[in-house]
Backbone as CSV, one residue per row, in Angstrom:
resi,resn,N_x,N_y,N_z,CA_x,CA_y,CA_z,C_x,C_y,C_z
1,MET,161.116,126.303,39.953,160.126,127.357,39.701,159.950,128.174,40.972
2,ASN,160.471,129.395,40.975,160.458,130.219,42.175,159.431,131.337,42.089
3,LEU,158.186,130.934,41.841,157.089,131.895,41.757,156.924,132.688,43.041
4,LEU,157.293,132.068,44.166,156.992,132.651,45.474,158.238,133.027,46.253
5,GLU,159.340,133.231,45.565,160.591,133.560,46.233,160.427,134.770,47.158
6,GLY,160.815,134.593,48.425,160.735,135.679,49.391,159.416,135.792,50.115
7,SER,158.413,135.008,49.695,157.102,135.057,50.344,157.091,134.211,51.610
8,VAL,156.177,134.562,52.515,155.978,133.803,53.750,154.567,133.232,53.742
9,ALA,154.453,131.924,53.941,153.157,131.243,53.880,152.867,130.500,55.178
10,LEU,151.590,130.416,55.501,151.112,129.619,56.634,150.005,128.707,56.142
11,VAL,150.165,127.407,56.376,149.195,126.397,55.952,148.675,125.675,57.185
12,THR,147.366,125.653,57.380,146.814,124.915,58.520,146.561,123.466,58.104
13,GLY,146.732,122.558,59.054,146.539,121.142,58.751,147.495,120.677,57.680
14,GLY,148.800,120.907,57.902,149.756,120.729,56.818,150.582,119.454,56.823
15,THR,150.207,118.435,57.579,151.092,117.271,57.698,150.720,116.080,56.832
16,ARG,149.542,116.095,56.215,149.180,114.924,55.405,148.220,115.319,54.287
17,GLY,148.085,114.433,53.318,147.125,114.624,52.238,147.320,115.918,51.475
18,ILE,146.215,116.617,51.256,146.251,117.866,50.497,147.116,118.905,51.196
19,GLY,147.010,119.002,52.516,147.778,119.990,53.259,149.274,119.812,53.084
20,LYS,149.742,118.588,53.184,151.168,118.311,53.006,151.607,118.657,51.589
21,ALA,150.791,118.303,50.600,151.126,118.617,49.210,151.232,120.125,49.001
22,ILE,150.364,120.883,49.668,150.413,122.348,49.554,151.691,122.892,50.186
23,VAL,152.035,122.400,51.365,153.265,122.831,52.035,154.460,122.600,51.115
24,LEU,154.548,121.417,50.533,155.678,121.085,49.665,155.689,121.951,48.409
25,ALA,154.517,122.176,47.817,154.436,122.974,46.589,154.853,124.421,46.829
26,LEU,154.407,124.999,47.943,154.758,126.392,48.242,156.247,126.517,48.549
27,ALA,156.772,125.531,49.268,158.203,125.552,49.597,159.049,125.415,48.337
28,GLU,158.672,124.505,47.456,159.418,124.308,46.218,159.362,125.541,45.326
29,ALA,158.302,126.338,45.466,158.168,127.568,44.682,158.922,128.739,45.309
30,GLY,159.603,128.468,46.435,160.472,129.476,47.019,159.980,130.141,48.287
31,ALA,158.789,129.790,48.749,158.245,130.433,49.948,158.855,129.850,51.225
32,LYS,158.926,130.686,52.244,159.160,130.203,53.598,157.805,129.712,54.095
33,VAL,157.756,128.497,54.632,156.460,127.896,54.944,156.362,127.474,56.403
34,ALA,155.305,127.947,57.065,154.941,127.471,58.393,153.671,126.646,58.244
35,PHE,153.546,125.598,59.033,152.332,124.788,58.975,151.923,124.376,60.376
36,THR,150.621,124.151,60.521,150.096,123.706,61.812,149.667,122.248,61.731
37,TYR,149.597,121.644,62.886,149.077,120.279,63.010,148.465,120.174,64.395
38,ARG,147.630,119.156,64.568,146.968,119.030,65.866,147.539,117.887,66.706
39,ASN,147.708,116.709,66.102,148.124,115.544,66.880,149.368,114.839,66.345
40,SER,149.605,114.912,65.059,150.636,114.081,64.419,152.033,114.680,64.566
41,THR,152.553,114.652,65.790,153.848,115.283,66.076,154.978,114.649,65.283
42,SER,155.053,113.330,65.246,156.151,112.662,64.542,156.107,112.959,63.053
43,THR,154.895,112.972,62.479,154.745,113.287,61.056,155.174,114.720,60.776
44,ALA,154.819,115.637,61.675,155.203,117.041,61.522,156.718,117.188,61.578
45,GLU,157.356,116.469,62.493,158.814,116.552,62.618,159.501,116.009,61.371
46,GLU,158.948,114.948,60.797,159.512,114.380,59.569,159.399,115.365,58.412
47,LEU,158.245,116.017,58.295,158.040,116.980,57.212,158.972,118.180,57.382
48,LEU,159.090,118.651,58.596,159.960,119.790,58.881,161.413,119.447,58.522
49,ALA,161.847,118.258,58.918,163.220,117.835,58.622,163.438,117.704,57.116
50,SER,162.424,117.188,56.418,162.522,117.030,54.963,162.663,118.378,54.273
51,LEU,161.867,119.353,54.693,161.930,120.684,54.099,163.293,121.330,54.348
52,ARG,163.768,121.230,55.559,165.048,121.860,55.909,166.218,121.173,55.228
53,SER,166.090,119.870,54.997,167.167,119.149,54.300,167.287,119.597,52.856
54,ARG,166.212,120.167,52.325,166.228,120.689,50.949,166.610,122.168,50.910
55,GLY,166.980,122.694,52.066,167.386,124.086,52.120,166.229,125.060,52.230
56,ARG,165.046,124.565,52.595,163.869,125.431,52.724,163.714,125.896,54.164
57,GLU,163.300,127.145,54.329,163.000,127.656,55.666,161.587,127.238,56.041
58,ALA,161.424,126.611,57.199,160.118,126.081,57.588,159.952,126.098,59.098
59,LEU,158.699,126.219,59.521,158.329,126.176,60.929,157.094,125.303,61.078
60,SER,156.969,124.654,62.224,155.745,123.894,62.508,155.204,124.306,63.872
61,PHE,153.873,124.239,63.987,153.211,124.625,65.230,152.115,123.620,65.555
62,GLN,152.155,123.068,66.750,151.042,122.243,67.207,149.992,123.185,67.758
63,ALA,148.828,123.218,67.116,147.794,124.172,67.504,146.431,123.674,67.076
64,ASP,145.422,124.081,67.830,144.027,123.799,67.509,143.477,125.004,66.758
65,ALA,143.229,124.825,65.457,142.771,125.943,64.635,141.408,126.475,65.059
66,SER,140.644,125.676,65.796,139.338,126.147,66.258,139.442,127.045,67.483
67,SER,140.663,127.188,68.014,140.909,128.074,69.156,141.389,129.427,68.660
68,SER,140.666,130.468,69.011,141.041,131.816,68.603,142.405,132.203,69.158
69,ALA,142.651,131.900,70.414,143.915,132.273,71.058,145.096,131.548,70.426
70,GLU,144.939,130.251,70.173,146.033,129.486,69.579,146.301,129.930,68.146
71,SER,145.248,130.239,67.413,145.403,130.700,66.036,146.148,132.023,65.984
72,ALA,145.758,132.953,66.851,146.423,134.261,66.910,147.889,134.107,67.306
73,ALA,148.174,133.172,68.199,149.548,132.954,68.643,150.420,132.420,67.517
74,VAL,149.852,131.547,66.682,150.604,131.009,65.543,150.961,132.129,64.571
75,VAL,149.972,132.946,64.216,150.230,134.055,63.291,151.279,135.002,63.873
76,GLU,151.149,135.301,65.148,152.111,136.194,65.813,153.521,135.617,65.748
77,SER,153.641,134.305,65.955,154.956,133.658,65.936,155.573,133.678,64.548
78,VAL,154.754,133.461,63.525,155.247,133.488,62.143,155.773,134.879,61.799
79,VAL,155.000,135.892,62.145,155.402,137.271,61.845,156.644,137.656,62.651
80,LYS,156.724,137.196,63.882,157.900,137.488,64.698,159.150,136.880,64.086
81,GLU,159.021,135.684,63.532,160.171,134.987,62.945,160.576,135.561,61.594
82,TRP,159.583,135.868,60.754,159.876,136.234,59.361,159.404,137.645,58.986
83,THR,158.888,138.399,59.940,158.504,139.824,59.824,157.283,140.108,58.951
84,ARG,156.722,139.101,58.281,155.567,139.344,57.425,154.784,138.043,57.231
85,LEU,153.635,138.144,56.591,152.842,136.973,56.220,152.137,137.300,54.911
86,ASP,152.523,136.591,53.859,152.003,136.886,52.526,150.882,135.954,52.082
87,ILE,150.902,134.714,52.582,149.974,133.695,52.099,149.402,132.932,53.289
88,LEU,148.086,132.837,53.349,147.415,131.981,54.333,146.595,130.959,53.583
89,VAL,146.805,129.683,53.878,145.989,128.611,53.304,145.222,127.941,54.435
90,ASN,143.911,128.140,54.445,143.046,127.524,55.457,142.638,126.136,54.972
91,ASN,143.364,125.136,55.453,143.154,123.761,54.992,142.662,122.825,56.091
92,ALA,142.846,123.189,57.357,142.491,122.285,58.459,141.024,121.872,58.376
93,GLY,140.765,120.592,58.543,139.383,120.140,58.481,139.236,118.682,58.866
94,LEU,138.008,118.285,59.142,137.714,116.886,59.455,136.290,116.571,59.038
95,THR,135.971,115.295,59.025,134.612,114.838,58.734,134.098,114.004,59.902
96,LYS,132.818,114.116,60.156,132.091,113.270,61.104,130.751,112.975,60.446
97,ASP,130.772,112.055,59.488,129.620,111.836,58.624,128.494,111.073,59.329
98,GLY,127.289,111.314,58.846,126.114,110.613,59.352,124.850,111.306,58.871
99,LEU,123.798,110.534,58.735,122.523,111.126,58.359,122.048,112.071,59.463
100,LEU,121.335,113.100,59.083,120.931,114.135,60.031,120.219,113.554,61.243
101,MET,119.316,112.607,61.029,118.538,112.053,62.132,119.394,111.283,63.137
102,ARG,120.590,110.905,62.709,121.475,110.153,63.591,122.679,110.966,64.050
103,MET,122.788,112.199,63.552,123.969,113.011,63.844,123.875,113.626,65.238
104,SER,124.917,113.438,66.021,124.926,114.013,67.362,125.264,115.499,67.301
105,GLU,124.826,116.214,68.309,125.162,117.632,68.389,126.673,117.814,68.485
106,GLU,127.333,116.889,69.164,128.787,116.959,69.303,129.478,116.874,67.935
107,ASP,129.000,115.962,67.082,129.603,115.814,65.755,129.338,117.049,64.889
108,TRP,128.157,117.635,65.024,127.872,118.881,64.299,128.822,119.985,64.763
109,ASP,128.893,120.186,66.074,129.691,121.284,66.628,131.176,121.129,66.310
110,ARG,131.678,119.906,66.383,133.110,119.703,66.162,133.493,120.008,64.717
111,VAL,132.669,119.571,63.764,132.971,119.821,62.354,132.890,121.314,62.037
112,ILE,131.859,121.983,62.549,131.725,123.419,62.301,132.889,124.184,62.931
113,ALA,133.290,123.805,64.127,134.392,124.498,64.812,135.718,124.292,64.082
114,THR,136.004,123.056,63.701,137.291,122.755,63.065,137.355,123.293,61.643
115,ASN,136.270,123.139,60.897,136.295,123.496,59.476,135.960,124.959,59.206
116,LEU,135.096,125.546,60.021,134.609,126.889,59.712,135.077,127.944,60.715
117,LYS,134.952,127.665,62.006,135.423,128.658,62.975,136.929,128.880,62.834
118,SER,137.637,127.831,62.477,139.083,127.966,62.264,139.392,128.987,61.178
119,VAL,138.554,129.029,60.149,138.748,129.975,59.052,138.580,131.413,59.556
120,TYR,137.566,131.619,60.378,137.374,132.936,61.014,138.596,133.298,61.851
121,ASN,139.047,132.359,62.681,140.165,132.628,63.585,141.433,133.021,62.831
122,LEU,141.834,132.187,61.883,143.104,132.411,61.186,143.021,133.605,60.249
123,THR,141.894,133.747,59.547,141.772,134.851,58.597,141.781,136.190,59.323
124,LYS,141.089,136.258,60.448,141.068,137.501,61.214,142.463,137.876,61.691
125,ALA,143.191,136.889,62.211,144.539,137.150,62.716,145.497,137.520,61.584
126,ALA,145.427,136.795,60.490,146.355,137.028,59.382,146.058,138.325,58.642
127,SER,144.776,138.651,58.511,144.420,139.832,57.718,144.913,141.128,58.360
128,ARG,145.068,141.143,59.677,145.622,142.339,60.334,147.024,142.636,59.793
129,GLN,147.841,141.585,59.727,149.198,141.754,59.214,149.175,142.101,57.723
130,MET,148.334,141.420,56.963,148.265,141.669,55.518,147.779,143.082,55.214
131,MET,146.855,143.584,56.023,146.371,144.949,55.823,147.487,145.963,56.049
132,SER,148.320,145.704,57.038,149.423,146.635,57.301,150.461,146.580,56.178
133,GLN,150.589,145.416,55.535,151.508,145.258,54.411,150.914,145.790,53.108
134,LYS,149.576,145.898,53.100,148.820,146.234,51.894,149.015,145.197,50.788
135,SER,149.072,143.932,51.198,149.148,142.828,50.232,148.942,141.509,50.964
136,GLY,148.439,140.517,50.237,148.273,139.190,50.822,147.385,138.306,49.977
137,LYS,147.538,137.014,50.177,146.712,136.013,49.500,146.126,135.091,50.567
138,ILE,144.803,134.956,50.565,144.132,134.038,51.483,143.405,133.009,50.629
139,ILE,143.714,131.741,50.859,143.161,130.663,50.036,142.493,129.642,50.943
140,MET,141.235,129.361,50.654,140.466,128.403,51.437,140.390,127.064,50.700
141,ILE,140.566,125.978,51.429,140.362,124.656,50.845,138.980,124.182,51.269
142,SER,138.030,124.355,50.370,136.649,123.952,50.614,136.437,122.549,50.032
143,SER,135.355,122.326,49.344,135.049,121.021,48.759,133.875,121.188,47.807
144,ILE,133.796,120.321,46.807,132.611,120.365,45.950,131.347,120.036,46.739
145,VAL,131.520,119.373,47.893,130.366,119.102,48.755,129.755,120.409,49.252
146,GLY,130.573,121.443,49.403,130.062,122.754,49.794,129.343,123.467,48.666
147,VAL,129.511,122.973,47.449,128.859,123.552,46.271,127.566,122.822,45.933
148,VAL,127.608,121.491,45.998,126.446,120.698,45.544,125.783,119.891,46.653
149,GLY,126.413,119.826,47.854,125.842,119.037,48.946,126.117,117.554,48.784
150,ASN,125.878,116.796,49.858,126.057,115.344,49.808,125.316,114.704,50.966
151,ALA,124.479,113.743,50.670,123.730,113.048,51.718,124.688,112.431,52.728
152,GLY,124.371,112.588,54.000,125.208,112.040,55.049,126.342,112.950,55.476
153,GLN,126.406,114.145,54.873,127.479,115.083,55.217,126.937,116.496,55.432
154,SER,125.794,116.602,56.076,125.196,117.929,56.239,126.095,118.861,57.038
155,ASN,126.779,118.338,58.048,127.684,119.179,58.846,128.889,119.619,58.018
156,TYR,129.494,118.680,57.312,130.655,118.974,56.477,130.284,119.930,55.340
157,ALA,129.159,119.659,54.682,128.710,120.526,53.584,128.420,121.936,54.079
158,ALA,127.792,122.041,55.245,127.500,123.363,55.810,128.788,124.127,56.096
159,SER,129.776,123.435,56.635,131.044,124.097,56.949,131.753,124.551,55.680
160,LYS,131.730,123.724,54.648,132.437,124.060,53.414,131.673,125.111,52.595
161,ALA,130.361,125.090,52.636,129.572,126.138,51.986,129.741,127.455,52.736
162,GLY,129.787,127.374,54.059,130.019,128.568,54.874,131.355,129.204,54.549
163,MET,132.349,128.394,54.282,133.665,128.882,53.907,133.601,129.708,52.619
164,ILE,132.769,129.263,51.682,132.625,129.976,50.411,131.969,131.340,50.628
165,GLY,130.866,131.374,51.370,130.198,132.645,51.650,131.085,133.599,52.419
166,PHE,131.809,133.063,53.390,132.758,133.863,54.177,133.816,134.469,53.254
167,SER,134.350,133.670,52.366,135.433,134.117,51.488,134.986,135.233,50.552
168,LYS,133.802,135.100,49.984,133.297,136.139,49.084,133.099,137.459,49.839
169,SER,132.626,137.366,51.063,132.435,138.575,51.875,133.761,139.220,52.232
170,ILE,134.729,138.396,52.654,136.029,138.925,53.046,136.778,139.473,51.833
171,ALA,136.582,138.853,50.674,137.213,139.363,49.449,136.754,140.789,49.175
172,LYS,135.482,141.070,49.439,134.962,142.427,49.243,135.502,143.382,50.303
173,GLU,135.667,142.894,51.511,136.177,143.753,52.584,137.654,144.111,52.388
174,LEU,138.437,143.154,51.886,139.882,143.325,51.868,140.450,143.719,50.504
175,GLY,139.597,143.747,49.500,140.085,144.033,48.149,140.796,145.361,48.027
176,SER,140.318,146.380,48.706,140.923,147.705,48.596,142.316,147.755,49.219
177,ARG,142.653,146.735,50.020,143.994,146.661,50.628,144.922,145.735,49.827
178,ASN,144.510,145.386,48.604,145.326,144.529,47.739,145.502,143.122,48.322
179,ILE,144.431,142.620,48.942,144.433,141.256,49.479,143.414,140.451,48.691
180,GLN,143.871,139.349,48.094,142.987,138.495,47.309,142.564,137.282,48.141
181,VAL,141.278,136.958,48.054,140.719,135.835,48.808,140.008,134.911,47.823
182,ASN,140.446,133.662,47.740,139.853,132.716,46.807,139.664,131.346,47.455
183,VAL,138.837,130.532,46.809,138.486,129.213,47.329,138.856,128.142,46.313
184,VAL,139.463,127.073,46.777,139.683,125.886,45.965,138.752,124.805,46.493
185,ALA,137.939,124.254,45.598,136.969,123.221,45.993,137.342,121.901,45.316
186,PRO,138.097,121.052,46.009,138.479,119.775,45.405,137.289,118.819,45.294
187,GLY,137.393,117.930,44.307,136.464,116.815,44.219,137.052,115.644,44.989
188,TYR,137.003,114.465,44.390,137.568,113.285,45.044,139.075,113.232,44.799
189,VAL,139.820,113.106,45.887,141.277,113.164,45.836,141.855,111.874,46.397
190,GLU,143.001,111.454,45.852,143.685,110.258,46.352,144.229,110.523,47.751
191,THR,143.473,110.121,48.744,143.883,110.273,50.140,143.682,108.938,50.844
192,ASP,143.902,108.909,52.150,143.699,107.675,52.915,142.269,107.165,52.759
193,MET,141.309,108.098,52.628,139.912,107.701,52.524,139.633,106.963,51.214
194,THR,140.074,107.523,50.104,139.808,106.876,48.813,140.647,105.607,48.646
195,ALA,141.801,105.563,49.293,142.648,104.372,49.214,141.977,103.162,49.857
196,ALA,141.042,103.419,50.776,140.357,102.336,51.479,139.181,101.748,50.691
197,LEU,138.847,102.353,49.567,137.725,101.854,48.768,138.089,100.533,48.100
198,ASN,137.079,99.643,48.000,137.321,98.404,47.264,137.191,98.672,45.759
199,PRO,137.609,97.727,44.902,137.607,97.974,43.457,136.235,98.364,42.904
200,GLU,135.174,97.756,43.422,133.835,98.084,42.936,133.449,99.514,43.301
201,GLN,133.747,99.906,44.529,133.457,101.271,44.965,134.271,102.292,44.156
202,ARG,135.534,101.972,43.912,136.392,102.882,43.154,135.873,103.035,41.715
203,LYS,135.440,101.931,41.110,134.917,101.984,39.752,133.658,102.836,39.688
204,ALA,132.759,102.646,40.660,131.517,103.428,40.692,131.814,104.909,40.862
205,LEU,132.820,105.203,41.669,133.198,106.589,41.907,133.757,107.235,40.642
206,THR,134.732,106.575,40.032,135.393,107.171,38.865,134.468,107.256,37.657
207,GLU,133.466,106.392,37.573,132.523,106.463,36.458,131.730,107.766,36.470
208,ARG,131.587,108.376,37.640,130.844,109.637,37.757,131.675,110.840,37.349
209,ILE,132.972,110.643,37.247,133.889,111.760,36.971,134.228,111.778,35.482
210,PRO,133.974,112.883,34.772,134.283,112.931,33.341,135.726,112.542,32.998
211,LEU,136.697,112.900,33.831,138.087,112.538,33.551,138.423,111.111,33.984
212,LYS,137.451,110.417,34.578,137.557,108.989,34.897,138.688,108.631,35.860
213,ARG,138.994,109.551,36.753,139.987,109.262,37.795,139.833,110.273,38.917
214,THR,140.391,109.933,40.061,140.439,110.879,41.170,141.671,111.766,41.015
215,ALA,141.708,112.854,41.785,142.835,113.790,41.701,143.977,113.344,42.599
216,ARG,145.168,113.744,42.236,146.317,113.601,43.116,146.399,114.845,43.993
217,PRO,146.827,114.729,45.242,146.946,115.907,46.099,147.775,117.018,45.456
218,GLU,148.779,116.635,44.679,149.643,117.611,44.020,148.882,118.471,43.014
219,GLU,147.804,117.931,42.458,147.011,118.691,41.493,146.194,119.781,42.189
220,ILE,145.791,119.536,43.417,145.134,120.569,44.211,146.165,121.617,44.607
221,ALA,147.329,121.145,45.026,148.391,122.049,45.472,148.852,122.972,44.355
222,GLY,148.846,122.490,43.130,149.261,123.318,42.008,148.350,124.514,41.801
223,VAL,147.054,124.318,42.004,146.107,125.425,41.881,146.315,126.419,43.016
224,VAL,146.559,125.900,44.214,146.839,126.780,45.359,148.089,127.606,45.097
225,ARG,149.125,126.961,44.577,150.376,127.674,44.275,150.126,128.813,43.285
226,PHE,149.318,128.555,42.271,148.988,129.599,41.305,148.250,130.757,41.977
227,LEU,147.238,130.447,42.778,146.460,131.493,43.436,147.290,132.283,44.442
228,ALA,148.356,131.666,44.948,149.240,132.338,45.898,150.267,133.233,45.208
229,SER,150.370,133.139,43.893,151.417,133.833,43.152,150.956,135.183,42.620
230,ARG,151.913,135.948,42.117,151.602,137.240,41.508,150.749,137.074,40.253
231,ASP,150.790,135.899,39.635,149.987,135.651,38.438,148.492,135.737,38.729
232,ALA,148.119,135.634,39.999,146.701,135.672,40.386,146.333,136.983,41.078
233,ASP,147.103,138.025,40.850,146.865,139.298,41.532,145.502,139.920,41.201
234,TYR,144.917,139.554,40.060,143.631,140.153,39.677,142.478,139.156,39.800
235,ILE,142.673,138.138,40.604,141.629,137.134,40.837,141.250,137.178,42.312
236,THR,139.996,137.435,42.612,139.543,137.417,44.006,138.064,137.070,44.079
237,GLY,137.671,136.441,45.177,136.279,136.076,45.390,135.795,134.904,44.553
238,GLN,136.734,134.103,44.028,136.365,133.029,43.115,136.410,131.653,43.786
239,VAL,135.629,130.735,43.248,135.646,129.342,43.683,136.129,128.500,42.511
240,VAL,137.270,127.849,42.667,137.840,127.019,41.617,137.591,125.551,41.973
241,CYS,136.734,124.893,41.214,136.445,123.472,41.447,137.486,122.624,40.725
242,VAL,138.261,121.887,41.495,139.284,121.009,40.936,138.769,119.589,41.109
243,ASP,137.918,119.175,40.177,137.095,117.975,40.415,136.977,117.058,39.203
244,GLY,137.822,117.255,38.205,137.754,116.400,37.022,136.481,116.549,36.233
245,GLY,135.761,117.646,36.465,134.517,117.887,35.750,133.272,117.369,36.432
246,LEU,133.406,116.893,37.653,132.282,116.250,38.343,131.078,117.169,38.539
247,THR,131.329,118.449,38.791,130.203,119.364,39.059,129.750,120.139,37.825
248,MET,130.180,119.736,36.647,129.748,120.437,35.424,128.235,120.376,35.263
């Protein structure tokens, strides 16, 4: 399925979990894919080798998405290599959970910088190129926590809710340049975190979900692939909850 043949994509935080699934989905759909990572050099090299062994064009960059200079340098390098940038997926993120009364200022600042400031950095850098092209897709990976909140995650929820407000504003700013900006808000996904749950915790979790299971990373990636395609040219400023019905 070559929905994205000839397109150039950049995915932040692309070496594991949802990010890795997105990188693979976009590449399989025909896009040239660049991805960033912060620490997992060996994992990044393995992913890069895997993509190239399948005949896909790919680049990797070790960069801190919360750094404006590093973010701009990544975008510049992608455009220098492939002359354009059609798709940006802002996926980089982390959690530092804790009740507000126990949350350190450092944990608040780090989550906001990694999850939200990174979105400002990459979107600003990428949108310059997209505006000159008069086309582009910007997709944010938020969370249902940014929609409904969650005790013990005030920093994470604030960052993910901020991403939604930012996206709606940028969608209005960039719409006249044929740039679509949308948000994917996953629910509970099969990642390292959910894999660590014991059977009782997993049962309690899935009982809350109408579809009675957690999502596979590939199911999130499939929605991103759709939003990155020409099929989504008339969709902008939207939040798509991929959560098995949890937030109904």
